[in-house]
Short mmCIF file of C-alpha atoms in Angstrom, two decimals:
data_model
loop_
_atom_site.label_atom_id
_atom_site.label_comp_id
_atom_site.label_asym_id
_atom_site.label_seq_id
_atom_site.Cartn_x
_atom_site.Cartn_y
_atom_site.Cartn_z
CA MET I 149 -28.22 153.88 21.99
CA GLU I 150 -24.93 154.19 23.47
CA HIS I 151 -22.00 153.59 21.60
CA ASP I 152 -21.18 150.02 20.69
CA LEU I 153 -18.61 147.94 22.71
CA ASP I 154 -16.24 146.23 20.30
CA CYS I 155 -14.42 143.04 21.11
CA ASP I 156 -13.00 139.93 20.34
CA VAL I 157 -15.36 137.45 22.45
CA LEU I 158 -19.01 137.71 23.51
CA VAL I 159 -19.95 135.68 25.55
CA LEU I 160 -23.79 135.18 26.31
CA GLY I 161 -25.19 134.54 30.10
CA ALA I 162 -23.12 134.21 32.95
CA GLY I 163 -23.62 130.85 34.08
CA PRO I 164 -20.93 128.36 35.57
CA GLY I 165 -19.92 127.52 31.55
CA GLY I 166 -20.40 131.60 30.33
CA TYR I 167 -18.15 133.41 33.22
CA SER I 168 -15.60 130.34 32.60
CA ALA I 169 -15.67 131.18 28.65
CA ALA I 170 -15.23 134.24 29.18
CA PHE I 171 -12.45 134.34 31.76
CA ARG I 172 -10.46 131.59 30.40
CA ALA I 173 -10.79 133.72 27.02
CA ALA I 174 -9.38 136.77 28.76
CA ASP I 175 -6.80 134.72 30.28
CA LEU I 176 -5.86 133.76 26.84
CA GLY I 177 -5.46 137.60 25.89
CA LEU I 178 -8.69 138.38 24.52
CA LYS I 179 -11.03 141.64 25.18
CA VAL I 180 -14.23 139.97 26.36
CA VAL I 181 -17.81 141.47 26.66
CA LEU I 182 -20.31 139.28 29.13
CA VAL I 183 -23.23 139.65 28.78
CA GLU I 184 -25.97 138.25 31.91
CA ARG I 185 -29.35 139.93 32.66
CA TYR I 186 -29.50 139.02 35.79
CA PRO I 187 -27.48 141.66 38.53
CA THR I 188 -24.37 139.19 39.79
CA LEU I 189 -22.89 136.18 37.82
CA GLY I 190 -22.77 132.77 38.23
CA GLY I 191 -26.22 131.81 36.26
CA VAL I 192 -29.07 129.51 38.10
CA CYS I 193 -26.65 126.97 39.14
CA LEU I 194 -25.17 129.44 41.63
CA ASN I 195 -27.94 131.94 42.27
CA VAL I 196 -31.16 129.76 42.19
CA GLY I 197 -29.67 126.27 41.57
CA CYS I 198 -26.92 124.04 42.80
CA ILE I 199 -25.04 125.62 45.78
CA PRO I 200 -28.15 127.18 47.76
CA SER I 201 -29.75 123.79 47.56
CA LYS I 202 -26.48 122.35 48.72
CA ALA I 203 -26.42 124.99 51.34
CA LEU I 204 -29.80 123.49 52.54
CA LEU I 205 -29.63 120.67 51.82
CA HIS I 206 -25.95 120.36 54.24
CA VAL I 207 -28.36 122.02 57.36
CA ALA I 208 -30.92 119.38 56.56
CA ALA I 209 -27.96 116.79 56.27
CA VAL I 210 -26.97 117.81 59.87
CA MET I 211 -30.73 118.63 61.31
CA ASP I 212 -31.32 114.24 60.66
CA GLU I 213 -28.15 113.53 61.78
CA VAL I 214 -28.56 114.59 65.34
CA SER I 215 -31.97 112.94 64.98
CA HIS I 216 -30.14 110.09 65.68
CA PHE I 217 -27.93 110.57 68.21
CA GLU I 218 -29.85 109.98 71.29
CA SER I 219 -29.69 105.71 70.69
CA LEU I 220 -26.02 107.58 70.98
CA GLY I 221 -26.57 108.45 74.58
CA ILE I 222 -26.31 112.03 73.34
CA THR I 223 -29.92 114.04 73.55
CA PHE I 224 -30.64 117.63 71.37
CA ALA I 225 -33.34 119.65 72.11
CA ALA I 226 -35.83 119.60 68.86
CA PRO I 227 -34.93 122.37 66.68
CA THR I 228 -36.45 125.42 66.20
CA ILE I 229 -36.67 126.89 63.13
CA ASP I 230 -36.40 130.48 62.11
CA LEU I 231 -36.85 130.17 57.94
CA THR I 232 -36.02 134.53 58.10
CA ARG I 233 -32.29 133.51 59.65
CA LEU I 234 -32.01 130.31 57.36
CA LYS I 235 -32.73 131.80 54.10
CA ALA I 236 -30.47 134.70 54.92
CA HIS I 237 -27.61 132.13 55.84
CA LYS I 238 -28.55 130.50 51.95
CA ASP I 239 -28.25 134.56 50.70
CA LYS I 240 -25.06 134.55 52.37
CA VAL I 241 -23.13 130.99 50.68
CA ILE I 242 -24.72 133.00 47.41
CA GLY I 243 -23.56 136.38 48.03
CA ARG I 244 -20.18 135.19 48.91
CA LEU I 245 -19.53 133.04 45.70
CA THR I 246 -20.80 136.06 43.01
CA GLY I 247 -19.02 138.71 45.08
CA GLY I 248 -15.75 136.72 44.25
CA LEU I 249 -16.87 136.02 40.50
CA ALA I 250 -17.71 140.22 40.46
CA ALA I 251 -13.76 140.45 41.32
CA MET I 252 -12.07 138.15 39.00
CA ALA I 253 -14.38 138.99 36.08
CA LYS I 254 -13.01 142.46 37.35
CA MET I 255 -9.32 141.83 37.74
CA ARG I 256 -9.57 139.98 34.55
CA GLN I 257 -10.34 143.22 32.77
CA VAL I 258 -14.13 141.53 31.30
CA THR I 259 -16.47 143.43 30.78
CA VAL I 260 -19.66 142.77 32.27
CA VAL I 261 -23.37 144.33 30.59
CA GLN I 262 -26.14 143.32 32.44
CA GLY I 263 -29.26 143.20 30.31
CA ARG I 264 -31.12 140.73 28.27
CA GLY I 265 -29.57 139.98 24.56
CA GLU I 266 -30.94 139.31 21.14
CA PHE I 267 -28.52 138.73 18.05
CA VAL I 268 -29.16 141.56 15.20
CA ASP I 269 -26.98 139.91 12.94
CA PRO I 270 -24.00 136.92 12.89
CA ASN I 271 -20.97 139.91 14.53
CA GLN I 272 -23.84 141.98 16.97
CA LEU I 273 -26.04 141.57 19.67
CA ASN I 274 -28.42 144.19 20.92
CA VAL I 275 -28.43 144.55 24.86
CA GLU I 276 -31.70 145.83 26.57
CA LEU I 277 -30.48 147.31 29.71
CA THR I 278 -32.13 147.30 32.85
CA ASP I 279 -33.12 150.83 32.40
CA GLY I 280 -34.48 150.51 29.02
CA GLN I 281 -31.78 151.88 27.07
CA ARG I 282 -30.17 149.27 24.64
CA GLN I 283 -26.43 149.12 23.74
CA SER I 284 -24.38 147.00 20.52
CA VAL I 285 -22.16 144.81 20.90
CA LYS I 286 -20.21 143.73 18.08
CA PHE I 287 -18.30 140.85 18.50
CA LYS I 288 -15.42 138.80 16.15
CA ARG I 289 -16.38 135.37 18.04
CA ALA I 290 -19.02 134.76 20.29
CA ILE I 291 -20.25 131.69 22.52
CA ILE I 292 -23.89 131.10 23.54
CA ALA I 293 -24.23 130.17 26.91
CA ALA I 294 -27.63 131.11 27.72
CA GLY I 295 -28.26 128.28 29.91
CA SER I 296 -32.44 126.87 30.45
CA GLU I 297 -35.23 127.20 32.73
CA ALA I 298 -37.38 125.47 34.19
CA VAL I 299 -40.58 123.73 32.65
CA LYS I 300 -43.29 124.69 34.04
CA LEU I 301 -46.83 123.23 33.61
CA PRO I 302 -49.59 125.05 32.33
CA PHE I 303 -52.79 123.56 34.00
CA LEU I 304 -51.00 124.40 37.73
CA PRO I 305 -52.48 127.82 38.89
CA GLN I 306 -50.64 131.19 37.74
CA GLY I 307 -49.05 133.24 39.80
CA ASP I 308 -50.00 131.42 43.20
CA GLU I 309 -47.20 131.58 45.39
CA ARG I 310 -48.27 127.97 46.77
CA VAL I 311 -47.10 127.04 43.01
CA VAL I 312 -43.30 126.58 42.36
CA THR I 313 -40.27 125.17 40.48
CA SER I 314 -37.26 125.01 42.41
CA THR I 315 -36.26 128.88 42.09
CA GLY I 316 -39.31 129.65 44.14
CA ALA I 317 -38.86 126.76 46.45
CA LEU I 318 -35.41 128.20 47.00
CA GLU I 319 -37.36 131.16 49.08
CA LEU I 320 -38.11 129.35 52.19
CA ARG I 321 -41.38 131.82 51.69
CA GLN I 322 -43.26 128.77 53.66
CA ALA I 323 -42.97 126.17 55.96
CA PRO I 324 -45.75 123.18 54.83
CA LYS I 325 -47.41 120.37 55.65
CA ARG I 326 -47.89 118.76 52.80
CA MET I 327 -46.20 119.14 49.74
CA LEU I 328 -46.57 117.72 46.21
CA ILE I 329 -43.36 117.10 44.30
CA ILE I 330 -44.14 116.75 40.41
CA GLY I 331 -41.73 114.78 39.15
CA GLY I 332 -39.23 112.27 40.19
CA GLY I 333 -35.89 113.41 39.72
CA ILE I 334 -32.91 114.63 41.24
CA ILE I 335 -34.24 118.08 41.40
CA GLY I 336 -37.14 117.43 43.29
CA LEU I 337 -35.88 114.58 45.47
CA GLU I 338 -33.30 116.97 47.11
CA MET I 339 -36.01 120.06 47.46
CA GLY I 340 -38.32 117.22 49.07
CA THR I 341 -35.18 116.36 51.65
CA VAL I 342 -35.11 120.31 52.79
CA TYR I 343 -38.71 120.60 53.52
CA SER I 344 -38.98 117.05 54.52
CA THR I 345 -36.54 117.84 57.39
CA LEU I 346 -38.22 121.28 57.74
CA GLY I 347 -41.60 119.41 58.76
CA ALA I 348 -43.35 118.35 55.61
CA ARG I 349 -44.90 115.22 54.63
CA LEU I 350 -44.18 114.69 51.28
CA ASP I 351 -46.55 112.80 48.25
CA VAL I 352 -44.29 112.79 44.74
CA VAL I 353 -46.08 111.69 41.58
CA GLU I 354 -43.92 110.31 38.46
CA MET I 355 -44.56 109.55 34.59
CA GLN I 356 -41.97 106.79 34.83
CA ASP I 357 -41.61 103.53 36.94
CA GLY I 358 -39.04 104.55 39.09
CA LEU I 359 -37.40 107.37 40.61
CA MET I 360 -34.39 109.31 39.94
CA GLN I 361 -34.18 107.98 36.00
CA GLY I 362 -30.73 107.64 35.23
CA ALA I 363 -29.47 105.65 38.07
CA ASP I 364 -29.34 102.26 38.51
CA ARG I 365 -32.33 100.26 40.77
CA ASP I 366 -29.74 99.05 43.43
CA LEU I 367 -28.77 102.81 43.90
CA VAL I 368 -31.74 104.14 44.27
CA LYS I 369 -33.46 101.12 46.19
CA VAL I 370 -30.95 102.12 49.29
CA TRP I 371 -32.13 106.01 49.06
CA GLN I 372 -35.67 104.40 48.65
CA LYS I 373 -35.80 102.32 51.47
CA MET I 374 -34.32 104.73 53.95
CA ASN I 375 -36.09 107.81 52.71
CA ALA I 376 -39.65 106.13 53.26
CA PRO I 377 -40.78 107.28 56.28
CA ARG I 378 -40.59 110.82 54.69
CA PHE I 379 -43.45 110.48 52.05
CA ASP I 380 -47.24 109.33 52.46
CA HIS I 381 -47.03 108.18 48.70
CA ILE I 382 -44.92 107.83 45.82
CA LEU I 383 -46.81 107.54 42.74
CA LEU I 384 -45.17 105.84 40.43
CA LYS I 385 -46.42 105.50 36.35
CA THR I 386 -48.87 108.31 37.61
CA LYS I 387 -49.87 111.91 36.38
CA THR I 388 -51.03 115.20 37.73
CA VAL I 389 -54.04 116.09 35.10
CA SER I 390 -55.49 118.88 37.08
CA ALA I 391 -54.84 121.27 40.00
CA GLU I 392 -57.03 124.40 41.72
CA ALA I 393 -55.98 126.58 44.13
CA THR I 394 -58.34 127.34 46.80
CA ALA I 395 -58.31 129.08 50.38
CA GLU I 396 -57.74 125.41 51.83
CA GLY I 397 -54.53 124.79 49.43
CA ILE I 398 -53.69 123.93 45.76
CA LYS I 399 -56.56 120.98 45.03
CA VAL I 400 -54.68 118.30 42.71
CA LYS I 401 -56.16 115.79 40.75
CA PHE I 402 -53.80 111.99 39.83
CA GLU I 403 -54.50 109.92 36.83
CA SER I 404 -52.82 106.76 35.89
CA ALA I 405 -50.40 107.01 32.88
CA ASP I 406 -52.31 104.47 31.15
CA GLY I 407 -55.70 106.63 31.25
CA THR I 408 -57.31 104.52 34.56
CA PRO I 409 -57.91 106.33 37.59
CA ALA I 410 -55.36 107.24 39.93
CA ALA I 411 -54.60 104.87 43.60
CA LEU I 412 -54.61 108.60 44.95
CA PRO I 413 -58.27 110.67 44.98
CA GLU I 414 -57.95 114.56 45.01
CA GLN I 415 -55.39 115.78 47.33
CA THR I 416 -55.14 119.57 49.15
CA TYR I 417 -51.39 120.56 49.39
CA ASP I 418 -49.69 123.62 51.35
CA LEU I 419 -47.32 123.84 48.37
CA VAL I 420 -46.55 122.10 44.43
CA LEU I 421 -43.36 122.00 43.38
CA GLN I 422 -43.08 121.24 39.34
CA ALA I 423 -39.56 119.59 38.66
CA VAL I 424 -40.27 117.59 35.71
CA GLY I 425 -37.24 119.02 33.77
CA ARG I 426 -35.63 122.22 32.14
CA VAL I 427 -36.11 123.66 28.25
CA PRO I 428 -32.80 125.41 26.79
CA ASN I 429 -33.52 129.27 25.93
CA GLY I 430 -32.12 128.49 22.30
CA LYS I 431 -35.35 130.69 21.20
CA LYS I 432 -35.41 133.54 23.43
CA ILE I 433 -32.02 134.94 22.09
CA ALA I 434 -32.44 135.79 18.59
CA ALA I 435 -30.37 133.03 17.13
CA ASP I 436 -32.01 132.79 13.85
CA LYS I 437 -30.49 136.36 13.01
CA ALA I 438 -27.39 135.39 13.18
CA GLY I 439 -27.43 132.09 11.00
CA VAL I 440 -27.25 129.82 14.18
CA ALA I 441 -29.77 126.87 13.82
CA VAL I 442 -32.18 126.21 16.63
CA SER I 443 -33.92 123.21 17.08
CA GLU I 444 -37.87 122.88 17.72
CA ARG I 445 -36.93 122.37 21.45
CA GLY I 446 -34.66 125.09 21.59
CA PHE I 447 -30.96 123.23 21.71
CA ILE I 448 -28.01 124.61 19.18
CA ASN I 449 -26.38 121.76 17.86
CA VAL I 450 -22.28 121.77 17.82
CA ASP I 451 -19.57 119.87 17.24
CA ILE I 452 -16.57 118.85 19.48
CA GLN I 453 -15.01 122.01 19.45
CA MET I 454 -18.76 123.56 20.20
CA ARG I 455 -19.20 125.26 16.90
CA THR I 456 -22.45 125.96 16.13
CA ASN I 457 -23.13 126.11 11.92
CA VAL I 458 -22.30 129.61 11.99
CA PRO I 459 -18.09 129.12 12.35
CA HIS I 460 -17.77 131.58 14.67
CA ILE I 461 -20.49 131.62 16.72
CA PHE I 462 -20.00 128.79 19.75
CA ALA I 463 -22.65 126.86 21.94
CA ILE I 464 -21.88 125.27 25.20
CA GLY I 465 -23.93 123.82 28.87
CA ASP I 466 -27.19 123.09 28.74
CA ILE I 467 -28.33 124.83 25.19
CA VAL I 468 -26.36 122.11 23.61
CA GLY I 469 -28.07 119.41 24.98
CA GLN I 470 -27.60 116.54 27.70
CA PRO I 471 -26.52 116.05 30.52
CA MET I 472 -27.70 120.07 31.68
CA LEU I 473 -25.00 119.80 33.88
CA ALA I 474 -22.74 122.85 35.38
CA HIS I 475 -19.56 120.50 35.52
CA LYS I 476 -20.06 119.50 31.84
CA ALA I 477 -20.62 123.46 30.69
CA VAL I 478 -17.03 124.33 32.45
CA HIS I 479 -15.45 122.29 30.21
CA GLU I 480 -17.20 122.60 27.06
CA ALA I 481 -16.72 126.76 28.24
CA HIS I 482 -12.44 126.14 27.96
CA VAL I 483 -12.47 124.56 24.84
CA ALA I 484 -14.40 127.38 22.99
CA ALA I 485 -12.04 129.83 24.45
CA GLU I 486 -9.19 127.94 23.64
CA VAL I 487 -10.60 127.05 19.79
CA ILE I 488 -11.38 130.64 19.89
CA ALA I 489 -8.09 132.16 21.13
CA GLY I 490 -5.93 130.40 18.31
CA GLU I 491 -8.04 131.01 15.85
CA LEU I 492 -7.64 134.47 16.94
CA LEU I 493 -4.35 134.45 18.25
CA GLY I 494 -2.60 132.35 15.45
CA ASP I 495 -1.85 129.67 17.99
CA ALA I 496 -2.26 125.75 16.12
CA LYS I 497 -2.31 123.67 19.66
CA LEU I 498 -4.98 125.76 21.15
CA SER I 499 -6.74 125.58 17.84
CA GLN I 500 -6.94 122.02 17.82
CA SER I 501 -8.53 121.93 21.77
CA ALA I 502 -11.80 119.53 21.24
CA PHE I 503 -14.38 118.36 24.03
CA ASP I 504 -13.65 114.60 24.73
CA ALA I 505 -14.48 113.70 27.73
CA ARG I 506 -15.13 109.81 27.84
CA VAL I 507 -17.86 110.38 30.66
CA ILE I 508 -19.25 113.08 32.74
CA PRO I 509 -20.39 111.72 36.27
CA SER I 510 -23.77 112.78 37.99
CA VAL I 511 -24.70 113.49 41.41
CA ALA I 512 -28.27 113.19 43.77
CA TYR I 513 -27.48 115.03 46.67
CA THR I 514 -29.79 113.28 48.63
CA ASP I 515 -29.23 111.57 51.84
CA PRO I 516 -27.72 109.24 51.23
CA GLU I 517 -26.62 110.64 47.95
CA ILE I 518 -25.90 108.67 44.77
CA ALA I 519 -23.57 108.97 42.47
CA TRP I 520 -22.75 107.51 38.85
CA VAL I 521 -20.61 107.88 36.26
CA GLY I 522 -20.14 106.14 32.87
CA LEU I 523 -21.94 102.67 31.97
CA THR I 524 -24.60 101.51 34.42
CA GLU I 525 -26.06 97.66 34.81
CA ASP I 526 -29.01 98.70 33.05
CA ASP I 527 -27.62 100.37 30.07
CA ALA I 528 -25.12 97.70 29.75
CA LYS I 529 -28.04 95.16 29.75
CA ALA I 530 -30.33 96.97 27.00
CA ARG I 531 -27.34 97.55 24.83
CA GLY I 532 -26.51 93.57 25.23
CA ILE I 533 -22.64 94.95 26.71
CA LYS I 534 -21.11 92.06 29.18
CA VAL I 535 -19.51 93.22 31.92
CA LYS I 536 -18.63 92.31 35.70
CA LYS I 537 -19.22 93.71 38.47
CA GLY I 538 -17.03 94.37 41.41
CA LEU I 539 -18.86 95.34 44.97
CA PHE I 540 -18.05 96.53 48.43
CA PRO I 541 -21.13 96.91 51.18
CA TRP I 542 -20.81 99.24 53.74
CA SER I 543 -21.77 97.46 56.41
CA ALA I 544 -17.94 95.75 55.93
CA SER I 545 -16.64 99.56 55.90
CA GLY I 546 -14.75 100.66 59.55
CA ARG I 547 -15.74 104.41 58.66
CA ALA I 548 -19.01 103.93 57.20
CA ILE I 549 -19.87 101.45 60.51
CA ALA I 550 -18.03 104.02 62.82
CA ASN I 551 -19.91 107.30 61.18
CA GLY I 552 -23.07 105.24 61.73
CA ARG I 553 -24.10 105.15 57.96
CA ASP I 554 -23.61 101.61 56.80
CA GLU I 555 -26.36 101.33 53.95
CA GLY I 556 -24.81 102.20 51.07
CA PHE I 557 -22.53 100.35 49.14
CA THR I 558 -19.75 101.01 45.99
CA LYS I 559 -19.98 99.03 42.84
CA LEU I 560 -17.69 98.71 39.86
CA LEU I 561 -18.71 97.79 36.12
CA PHE I 562 -15.38 95.92 34.09
CA ASP I 563 -15.63 95.12 30.60
CA ASP I 564 -16.60 90.76 30.49
CA SER I 565 -16.32 90.57 26.56
CA GLU I 566 -13.76 88.29 25.30
CA GLU I 567 -11.19 90.61 24.13
CA ALA I 568 -11.00 91.66 27.49
CA HIS I 569 -9.41 87.91 28.58
CA GLY I 570 -10.97 89.07 32.23
CA HIS I 571 -8.95 91.65 32.80
CA GLY I 572 -11.63 94.42 31.26
CA ARG I 573 -10.96 98.16 32.02
CA ILE I 574 -13.88 99.89 33.86
CA LEU I 575 -16.37 101.19 32.15
CA GLY I 576 -18.91 102.29 35.14
CA GLY I 577 -19.09 102.56 38.69
CA GLY I 578 -22.01 103.68 40.98
CA ILE I 579 -21.77 104.90 44.65
CA VAL I 580 -24.95 105.33 47.60
CA GLY I 581 -23.98 106.43 50.68
CA THR I 582 -22.53 110.01 52.40
CA HIS I 583 -20.53 111.90 50.75
CA ALA I 584 -20.70 109.85 47.36
CA GLY I 585 -20.62 112.99 44.94
CA ASP I 586 -17.37 114.03 46.31
CA MET I 587 -16.17 110.23 45.86
CA ILE I 588 -17.51 109.56 42.28
CA GLY I 589 -14.39 111.74 40.73
CA GLU I 590 -12.43 108.65 41.02
CA ILE I 591 -13.99 106.74 39.42
CA THR I 592 -14.96 108.95 36.60
CA LEU I 593 -10.66 109.61 36.26
CA ALA I 594 -9.92 105.30 36.43
CA ILE I 595 -12.31 105.35 33.28
CA GLU I 596 -10.66 108.53 31.25
CA MET I 597 -7.10 106.66 32.06
CA GLY I 598 -8.42 103.18 31.05
CA ALA I 599 -7.65 101.72 34.36
CA ASP I 600 -8.44 97.98 35.24
CA ALA I 601 -9.68 96.32 38.70
CA VAL I 602 -5.74 95.58 39.09
CA ASP I 603 -4.92 99.83 38.62
CA ILE I 604 -7.22 100.93 40.80
CA GLY I 605 -7.07 97.79 43.65
CA LYS I 606 -3.18 98.49 44.02
CA THR I 607 -3.61 102.17 44.35
CA ILE I 608 -3.12 102.46 48.43
CA HIS I 609 -6.32 103.96 49.59
CA PRO I 610 -5.68 105.27 53.54
CA HIS I 611 -7.82 103.55 55.47
CA PRO I 612 -10.43 104.18 57.66
CA THR I 613 -12.07 106.10 54.85
CA LEU I 614 -15.33 106.25 52.71
CA GLY I 615 -13.05 106.50 49.59
CA GLU I 616 -11.05 103.29 50.20
CA SER I 617 -14.44 101.17 49.30
CA ILE I 618 -13.27 101.96 45.94
CA GLY I 619 -10.28 100.13 45.73
CA LEU I 620 -11.89 97.61 47.98
CA ALA I 621 -14.70 97.36 45.32
CA ALA I 622 -11.63 96.34 42.85
CA GLU I 623 -10.45 93.95 45.03
CA ALA I 624 -13.38 92.20 45.15
CA PHE I 625 -14.01 91.99 41.43
CA GLU I 626 -10.64 90.75 41.46
CA GLY I 627 -11.57 87.92 44.32
CA ALA I 628 -8.56 89.55 46.18
CA CYS I 629 -10.41 91.51 48.82
CA THR I 630 -9.40 90.46 52.83
CA ASP I 631 -12.38 92.76 53.99
CA LEU I 632 -15.09 90.05 52.73
CA PRO I 633 -16.05 87.14 53.31
CA PRO I 634 -14.13 84.56 51.00
CA ALA I 635 -15.11 84.41 47.25
CA ARG I 636 -17.34 81.31 46.48
CA LYS I 637 -14.95 79.47 44.50
#
């Protein structure tokens, strides 16, 4: 065993949460060791998730956009697709970002150890290095940021390159003619968008009664109408019951959720993407040897300071629960690092840091994008919360019409309880349309700041932009929008 490393803070996992925790702790003057099993920093998100998928989605969006230009008098030849060069582009994007992280770790004097880490006791972690040797790391505080991995369905053929998770799908090993997406959530539909644009016909099978659960149905309806041509079949309330690898493809059988025969008989696919969710890695790090409690499903419970049941060990990101989103993990990371620095350096203000976000936005980077934050209409109805809606259709947006993309809308939900007296604060909002994800941050800030419709509507937004639809939706709520027909009395 190599000589032990001693540090103030050990961070296990170098995804967006892990590297943010390590860098923040180092910036606050602590000695940090960052343990990561992969050769590069950035975790799933940067290497095989958020970033590479967005690189490919951008390519798909441009391809889809120019395909409609013939009606505008501009004609392009049919695209020629070189998967090798497209994959190289994606890898270049990843390399630029991972290289930047490695440089920033060096600038901050963060010690990076590549290998698989497991706790030995409450103050020590053993790392199995890539060469098979082991290294011991002793720490005063630890932050567990070990993330999650894609669920793999046991009945699907194993070791067959035609059956993939999102990680395998991003490898672009083939250009399938027929593709099955198992799971109608965001990840599967994003990857389906890419492969569809590259020439695949899609089927999707989902156990629930709708795609993209969590978003309001009116948002999803706009996406589904525009994307209907991509799909041969959308199977709701349906489950996949078996799959067999054959020379012709992967033969798949379906069954209705209630156990009756499915509407679609056995089908054969060139590619099957399993996108039925992710499971936390809580049971893969020997957390019990440190005394850290891990749930049956692999999650680690924490308080608002991201502290586990062991006072000097913290946890952040996917491993502490839903939503499994990189932007949540980063904010949790800063909290954990600040609390630790406050305790070790005697800084009372830092030691009081806490994760107290009111809301966390979600985005589906499909085309059109769907973004939402805070209370949804479905949630409000289920919980008996009275809300009033302000909605601005993009068919009245000069910028959306100029872009040829006026299918979307922006809506804001305000408190309509008796206590609000008709001037309730914003509780939630949703956007469907191009660049929805780039705009949802304004609604998130409005909720965090406790803004009402007047605050938002009286904020001058630049014209003509898609972002002004947020202000116009607030004006619509107030009955003061002059870009819409007069409100009915």
